[in-house]
CSV table of C-alpha atoms and ligand atoms in Angstrom, one decimal:
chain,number,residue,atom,x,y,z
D,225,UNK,CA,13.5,-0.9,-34.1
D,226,UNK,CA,10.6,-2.6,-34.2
D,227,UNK,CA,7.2,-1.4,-35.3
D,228,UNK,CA,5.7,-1.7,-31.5
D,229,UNK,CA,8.7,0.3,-30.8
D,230,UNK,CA,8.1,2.8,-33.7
D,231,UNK,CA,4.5,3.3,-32.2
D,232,UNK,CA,5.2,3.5,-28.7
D,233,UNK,CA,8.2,6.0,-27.8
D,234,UNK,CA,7.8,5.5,-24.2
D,235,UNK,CA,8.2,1.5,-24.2
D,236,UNK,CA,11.2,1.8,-27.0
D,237,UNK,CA,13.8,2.4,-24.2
D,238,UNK,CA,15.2,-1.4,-23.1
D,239,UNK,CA,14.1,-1.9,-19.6
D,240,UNK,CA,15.8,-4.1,-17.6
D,241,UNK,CA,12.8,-6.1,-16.3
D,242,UNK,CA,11.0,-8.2,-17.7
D,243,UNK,CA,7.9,-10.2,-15.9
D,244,UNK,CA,6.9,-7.0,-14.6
D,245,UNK,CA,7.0,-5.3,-17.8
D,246,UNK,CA,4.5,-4.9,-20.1
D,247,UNK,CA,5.7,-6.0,-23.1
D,248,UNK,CA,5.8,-9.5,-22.1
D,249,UNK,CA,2.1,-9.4,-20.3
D,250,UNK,CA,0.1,-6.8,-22.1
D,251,UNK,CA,-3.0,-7.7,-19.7
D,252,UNK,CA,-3.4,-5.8,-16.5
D,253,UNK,CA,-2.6,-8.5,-13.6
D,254,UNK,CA,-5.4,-9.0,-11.1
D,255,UNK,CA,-3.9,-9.7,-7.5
D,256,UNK,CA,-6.8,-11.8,-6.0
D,257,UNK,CA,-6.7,-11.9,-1.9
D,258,UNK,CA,-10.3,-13.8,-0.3
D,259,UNK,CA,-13.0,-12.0,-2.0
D,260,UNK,CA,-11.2,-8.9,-3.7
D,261,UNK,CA,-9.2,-8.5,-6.8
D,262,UNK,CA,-6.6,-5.1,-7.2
D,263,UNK,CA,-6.4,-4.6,-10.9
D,264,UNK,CA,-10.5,-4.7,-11.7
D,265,UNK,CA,-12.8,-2.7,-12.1
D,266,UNK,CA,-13.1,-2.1,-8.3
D,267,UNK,CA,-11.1,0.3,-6.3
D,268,UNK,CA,-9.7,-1.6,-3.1
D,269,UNK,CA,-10.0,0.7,0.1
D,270,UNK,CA,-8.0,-0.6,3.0
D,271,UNK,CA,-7.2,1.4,6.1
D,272,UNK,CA,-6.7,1.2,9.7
D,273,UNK,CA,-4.0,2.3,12.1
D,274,UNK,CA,-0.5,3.0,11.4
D,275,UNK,CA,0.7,0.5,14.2
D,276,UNK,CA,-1.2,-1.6,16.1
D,277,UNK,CA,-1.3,-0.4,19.9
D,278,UNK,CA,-4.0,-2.8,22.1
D,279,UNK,CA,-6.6,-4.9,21.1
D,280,UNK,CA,-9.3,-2.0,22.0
D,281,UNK,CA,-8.0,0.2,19.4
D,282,UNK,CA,-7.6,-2.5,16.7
D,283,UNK,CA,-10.8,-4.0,17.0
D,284,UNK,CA,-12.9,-0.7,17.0
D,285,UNK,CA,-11.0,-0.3,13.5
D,286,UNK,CA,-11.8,-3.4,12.2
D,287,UNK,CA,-15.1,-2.8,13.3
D,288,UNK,CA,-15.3,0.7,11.3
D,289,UNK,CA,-13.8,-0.9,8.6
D,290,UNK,CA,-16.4,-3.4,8.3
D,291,UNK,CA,-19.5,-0.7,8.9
D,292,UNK,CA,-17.7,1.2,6.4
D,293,UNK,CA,-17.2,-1.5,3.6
D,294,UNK,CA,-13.7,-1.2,3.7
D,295,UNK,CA,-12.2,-4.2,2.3
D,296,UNK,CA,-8.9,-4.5,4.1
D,297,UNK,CA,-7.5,-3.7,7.7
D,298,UNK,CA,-3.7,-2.2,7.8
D,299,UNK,CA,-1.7,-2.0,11.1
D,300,UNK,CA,1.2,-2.2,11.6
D,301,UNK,CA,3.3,-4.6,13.8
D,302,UNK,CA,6.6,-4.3,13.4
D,303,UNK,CA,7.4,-0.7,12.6
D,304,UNK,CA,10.6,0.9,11.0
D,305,UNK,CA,10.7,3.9,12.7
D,306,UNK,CA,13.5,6.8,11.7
D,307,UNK,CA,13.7,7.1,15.4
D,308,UNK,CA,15.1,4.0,17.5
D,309,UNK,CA,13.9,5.4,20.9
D,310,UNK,CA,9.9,5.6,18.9
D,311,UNK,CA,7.5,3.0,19.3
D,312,UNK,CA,9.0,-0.3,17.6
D,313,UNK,CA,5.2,-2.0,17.4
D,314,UNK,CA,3.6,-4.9,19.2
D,315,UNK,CA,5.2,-7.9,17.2
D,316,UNK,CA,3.5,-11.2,17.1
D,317,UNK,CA,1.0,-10.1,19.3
D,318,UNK,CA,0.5,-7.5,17.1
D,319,UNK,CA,-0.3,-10.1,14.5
D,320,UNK,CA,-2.7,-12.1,16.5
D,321,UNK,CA,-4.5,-9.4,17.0
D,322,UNK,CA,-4.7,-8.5,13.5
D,323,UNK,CA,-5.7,-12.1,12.8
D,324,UNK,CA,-8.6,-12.1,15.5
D,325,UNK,CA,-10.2,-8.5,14.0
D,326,UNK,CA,-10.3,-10.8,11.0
D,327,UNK,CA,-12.3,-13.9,12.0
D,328,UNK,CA,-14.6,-11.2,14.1
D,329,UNK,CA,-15.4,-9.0,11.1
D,330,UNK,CA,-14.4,-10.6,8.4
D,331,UNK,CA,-11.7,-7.7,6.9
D,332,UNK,CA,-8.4,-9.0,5.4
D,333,UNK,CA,-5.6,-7.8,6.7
D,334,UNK,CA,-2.3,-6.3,5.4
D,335,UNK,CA,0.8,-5.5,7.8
D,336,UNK,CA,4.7,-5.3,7.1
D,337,UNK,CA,7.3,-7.3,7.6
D,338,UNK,CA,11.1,-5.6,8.1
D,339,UNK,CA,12.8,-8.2,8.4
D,340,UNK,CA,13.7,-11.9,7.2
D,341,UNK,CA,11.6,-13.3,10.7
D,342,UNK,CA,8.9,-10.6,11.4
D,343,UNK,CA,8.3,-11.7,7.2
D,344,UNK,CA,7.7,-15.6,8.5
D,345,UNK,CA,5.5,-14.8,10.4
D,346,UNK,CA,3.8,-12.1,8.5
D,347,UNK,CA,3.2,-14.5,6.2
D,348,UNK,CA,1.6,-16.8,8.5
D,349,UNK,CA,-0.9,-14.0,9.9
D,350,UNK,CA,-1.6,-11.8,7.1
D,351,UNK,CA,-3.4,-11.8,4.0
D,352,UNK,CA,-1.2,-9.2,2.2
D,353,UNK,CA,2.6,-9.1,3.0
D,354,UNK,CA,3.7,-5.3,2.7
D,355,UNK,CA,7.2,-4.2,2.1
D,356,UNK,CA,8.1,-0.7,3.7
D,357,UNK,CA,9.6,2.3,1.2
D,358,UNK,CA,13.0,2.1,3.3
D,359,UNK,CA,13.6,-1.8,2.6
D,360,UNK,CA,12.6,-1.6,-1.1
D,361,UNK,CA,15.7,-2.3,-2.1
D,362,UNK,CA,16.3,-5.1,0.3
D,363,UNK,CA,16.7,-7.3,-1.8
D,364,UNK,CA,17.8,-10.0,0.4
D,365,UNK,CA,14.4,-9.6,1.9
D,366,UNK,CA,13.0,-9.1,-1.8
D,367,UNK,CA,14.0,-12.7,-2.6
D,368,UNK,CA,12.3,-13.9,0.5
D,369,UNK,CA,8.8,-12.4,-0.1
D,370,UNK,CA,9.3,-14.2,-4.1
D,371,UNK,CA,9.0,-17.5,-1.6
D,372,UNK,CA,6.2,-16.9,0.4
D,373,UNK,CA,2.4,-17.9,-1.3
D,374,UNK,CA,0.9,-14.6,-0.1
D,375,UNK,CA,0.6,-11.6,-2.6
D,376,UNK,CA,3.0,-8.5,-1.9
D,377,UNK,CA,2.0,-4.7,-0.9
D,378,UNK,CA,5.4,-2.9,-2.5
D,379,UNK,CA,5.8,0.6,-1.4
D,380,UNK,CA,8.2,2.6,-3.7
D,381,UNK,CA,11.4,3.7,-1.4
D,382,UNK,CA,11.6,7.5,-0.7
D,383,UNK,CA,14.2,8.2,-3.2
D,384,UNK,CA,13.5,5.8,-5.2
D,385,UNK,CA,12.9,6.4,-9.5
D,386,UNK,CA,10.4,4.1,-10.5
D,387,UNK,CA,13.0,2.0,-12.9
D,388,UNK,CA,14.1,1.2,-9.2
D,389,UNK,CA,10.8,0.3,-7.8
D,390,UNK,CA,10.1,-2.0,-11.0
D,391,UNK,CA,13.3,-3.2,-10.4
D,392,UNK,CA,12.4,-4.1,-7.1
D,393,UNK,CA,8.8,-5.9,-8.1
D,394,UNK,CA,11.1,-8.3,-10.9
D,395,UNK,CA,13.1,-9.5,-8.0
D,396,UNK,CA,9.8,-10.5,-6.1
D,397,UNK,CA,8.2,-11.9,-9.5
D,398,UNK,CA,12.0,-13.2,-10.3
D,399,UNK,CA,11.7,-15.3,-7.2
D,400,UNK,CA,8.4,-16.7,-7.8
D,401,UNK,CA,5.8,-14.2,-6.6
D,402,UNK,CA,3.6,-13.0,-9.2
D,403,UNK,CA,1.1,-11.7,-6.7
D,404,UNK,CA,2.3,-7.7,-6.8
D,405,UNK,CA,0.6,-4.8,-5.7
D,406,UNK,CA,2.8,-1.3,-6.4
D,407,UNK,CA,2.2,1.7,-3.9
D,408,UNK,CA,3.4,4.6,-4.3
D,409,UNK,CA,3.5,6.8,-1.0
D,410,UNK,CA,5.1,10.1,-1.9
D,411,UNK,CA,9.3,10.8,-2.8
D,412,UNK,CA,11.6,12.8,-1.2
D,413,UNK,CA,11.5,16.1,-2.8
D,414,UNK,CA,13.1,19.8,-1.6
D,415,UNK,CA,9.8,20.5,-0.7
D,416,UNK,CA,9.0,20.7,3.0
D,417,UNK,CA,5.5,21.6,3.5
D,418,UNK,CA,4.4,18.0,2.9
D,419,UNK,CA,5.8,15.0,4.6
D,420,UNK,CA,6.7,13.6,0.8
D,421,UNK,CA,5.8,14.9,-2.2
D,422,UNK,CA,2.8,12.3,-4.1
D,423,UNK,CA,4.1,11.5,-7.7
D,424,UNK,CA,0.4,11.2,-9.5
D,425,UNK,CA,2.3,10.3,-12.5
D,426,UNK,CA,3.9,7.6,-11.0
D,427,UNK,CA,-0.3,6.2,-12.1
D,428,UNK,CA,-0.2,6.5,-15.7
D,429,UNK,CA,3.6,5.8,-16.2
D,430,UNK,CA,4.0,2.9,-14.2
D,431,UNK,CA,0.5,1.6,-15.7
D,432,UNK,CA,2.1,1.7,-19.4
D,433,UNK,CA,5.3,0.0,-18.5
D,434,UNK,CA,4.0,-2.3,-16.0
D,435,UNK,CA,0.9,-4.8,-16.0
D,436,UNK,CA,0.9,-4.7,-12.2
D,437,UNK,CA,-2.0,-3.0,-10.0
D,438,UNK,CA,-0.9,0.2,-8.4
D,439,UNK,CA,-2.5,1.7,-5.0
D,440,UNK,CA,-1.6,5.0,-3.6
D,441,UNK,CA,-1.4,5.9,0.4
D,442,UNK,CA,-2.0,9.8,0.6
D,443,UNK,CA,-0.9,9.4,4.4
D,444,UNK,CA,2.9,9.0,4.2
D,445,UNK,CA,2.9,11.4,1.6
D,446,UNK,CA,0.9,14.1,2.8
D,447,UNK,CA,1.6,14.1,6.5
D,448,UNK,CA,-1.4,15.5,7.8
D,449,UNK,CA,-4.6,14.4,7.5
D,450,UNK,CA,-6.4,17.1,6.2
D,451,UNK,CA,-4.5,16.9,2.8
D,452,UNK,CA,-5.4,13.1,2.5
D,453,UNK,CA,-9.1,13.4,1.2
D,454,UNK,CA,-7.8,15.8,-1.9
D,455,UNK,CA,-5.2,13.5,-2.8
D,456,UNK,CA,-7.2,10.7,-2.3
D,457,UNK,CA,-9.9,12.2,-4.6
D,458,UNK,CA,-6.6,12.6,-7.2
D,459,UNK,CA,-5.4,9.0,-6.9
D,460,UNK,CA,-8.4,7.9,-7.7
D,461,UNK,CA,-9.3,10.2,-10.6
D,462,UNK,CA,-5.8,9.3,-12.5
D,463,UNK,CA,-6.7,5.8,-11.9
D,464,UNK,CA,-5.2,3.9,-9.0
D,465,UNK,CA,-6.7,0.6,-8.8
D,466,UNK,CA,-6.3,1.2,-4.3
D,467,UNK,CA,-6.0,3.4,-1.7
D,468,UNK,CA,-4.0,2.7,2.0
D,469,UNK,CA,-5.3,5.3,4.5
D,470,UNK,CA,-4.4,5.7,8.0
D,471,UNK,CA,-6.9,5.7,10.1
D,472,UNK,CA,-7.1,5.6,14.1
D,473,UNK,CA,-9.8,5.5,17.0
D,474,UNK,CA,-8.2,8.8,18.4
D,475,UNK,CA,-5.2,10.2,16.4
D,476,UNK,CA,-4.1,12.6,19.3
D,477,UNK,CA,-3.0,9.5,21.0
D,478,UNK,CA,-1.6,7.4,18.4
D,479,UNK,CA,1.9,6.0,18.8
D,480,UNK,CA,2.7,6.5,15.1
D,481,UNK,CA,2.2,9.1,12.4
D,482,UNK,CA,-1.2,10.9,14.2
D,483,UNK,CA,-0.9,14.1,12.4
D,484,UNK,CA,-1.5,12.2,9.3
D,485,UNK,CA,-4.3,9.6,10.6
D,486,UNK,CA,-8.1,10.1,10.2
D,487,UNK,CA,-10.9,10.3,12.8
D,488,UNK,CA,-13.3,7.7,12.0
D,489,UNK,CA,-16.1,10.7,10.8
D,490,UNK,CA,-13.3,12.0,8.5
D,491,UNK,CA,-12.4,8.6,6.7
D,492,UNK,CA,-16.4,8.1,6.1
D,493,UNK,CA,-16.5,11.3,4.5
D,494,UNK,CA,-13.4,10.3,2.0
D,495,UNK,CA,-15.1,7.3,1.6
D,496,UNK,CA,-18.2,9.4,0.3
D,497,UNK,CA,-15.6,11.8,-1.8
D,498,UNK,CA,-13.7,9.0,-3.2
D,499,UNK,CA,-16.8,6.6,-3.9
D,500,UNK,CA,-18.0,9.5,-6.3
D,501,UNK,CA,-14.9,10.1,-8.3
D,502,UNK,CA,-14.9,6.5,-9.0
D,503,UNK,CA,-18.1,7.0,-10.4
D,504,UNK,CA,-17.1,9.8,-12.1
D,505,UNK,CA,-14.1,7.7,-14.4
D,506,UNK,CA,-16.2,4.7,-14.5
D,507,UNK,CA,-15.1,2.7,-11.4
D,508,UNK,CA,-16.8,1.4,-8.4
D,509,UNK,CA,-15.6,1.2,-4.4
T,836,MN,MN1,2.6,5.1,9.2
């Protein structure tokens, strides 16, 4: 035992990664994407639809986004849905489209790729590659996103511990991606009433093992939008360096995961919520 070791009970188990750890990079990481940094002082906001649908509905999100100040556009284009007979998403169109919202109001844009193509060309659209909870542990697909020069969204799998989910960020780094963002998105837990259950702690913890910047998305987890404010207010307070919201023109006609998208009034007032919170622990948005 070491005296680090002695001092730090938490850090004296042996982990089995290593870039990602802490021990071997004892600064926080800053993921810089354009004109933003995760990992800073700053809280990164991005939002936007859960898939993209038509060109009308992604631009008028870009569009809020930009009114809004909100840094980064999600939408998704190719979607792993639990249902096959759902809406699959738009493909590359979806990504052209993503692409023009950003030269017309000048928001970055982060989408997922499910697969070893839709990630080719994810990589050639997007600013931020994300990789889904339910291909975490793809790690086929893992080693693929280590090769490609654009920094990784990582959402922690369902079921996944977070030993798992570091796991799955040293593969990435292990392949030659430094460029991680965690996100944590709610695990499956025997309760019901929410979609997933938020692990908060999955904050603090992963901050003291890990160097890398960790977002949270309150929409996955929660499942309905009204619960996404408070637990956006929480991720923030217990110091996620990022939030992913879903937000859409007109959730009661959203392909994809309405019930737990916000109105555009609705994400404005989180955006007032949050931006005070931040305050509150000494951050900005
Ligand atoms: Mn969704």
């Amino acid at each position: 035992m070491g005296a680090t070791e002695t001092a730090e009970p938490m850090v004296s188990v042996r982990k089995p990664y290593r870039l990602v750890s802490r021990d071997f990079h004892p600064e926080n990481s800053v993921v810089r994407v354009g004109n933003i940094a995760f990992g800073e002082n700053r809280v990164i906001v991005m939002s936007g639809p859960c898939a993209v649908e038509s060109r009308e509905q992604v631009m008028a999100a870009a569009e809020f986004m930009h009114h809004l100040g909100v840094p980064v556009l999600r939408g998704g284009a190719y979607k792993p849905r639990t249902s096959p007979y759902s809406f699959q998403g738009m493909g590359v169109e979806g990504l052209k489209l993503l692409a023009e919202a950003r030269e017309r109001y000048g928001v970055l844009v982060v989408t997922e790729a499910v697969d070893h193509e839709s990630l080719a060309h994810v990589a050639e659209w997007a600013d931020i590659v994300q990789i889904g909870a339910r291909n975490m542990q793809n790690f086929e697909l893992l080693k693929a996103v280590g090769q490609v020069g654009k920094p990784v969204l990582l959402k922690r799998g369902l079921a996944a511990t977070i030993d798992e989910w570091l796991m799955a960020a040293e593969y990435v780094a292990a392949h030659g991606n430094p460029n991680i963002i965690l996100c944590e998105r709610g695990i499956r837990t025997y309760e019901t009433k929410t979609r997933n259950t938020l692990d908060i702690s999955a904050i603090p913890v992963v901050k003291q093992l890990s160097h890398l910047p960790v977002v949270i998305d309150p929409s996955h987890a929660a499942g309905q939008w009204q619960w996404v404010a408070p637990l956006a207010r929480a991720a923030v307070a217990a110091g996620a360096d990022g939030l992913i919201i879903e937000t859409h023109p007109n959730p009661a006609e959203a392909l994809s995961d309405g019930p737990q998208s916000l109105n555009f009034p609705h994400l404005e007032e989180l955006m007032q919520e949050v931006k005070r919170v931040a305050r509150a622990v000494g951050r900005e948005i």
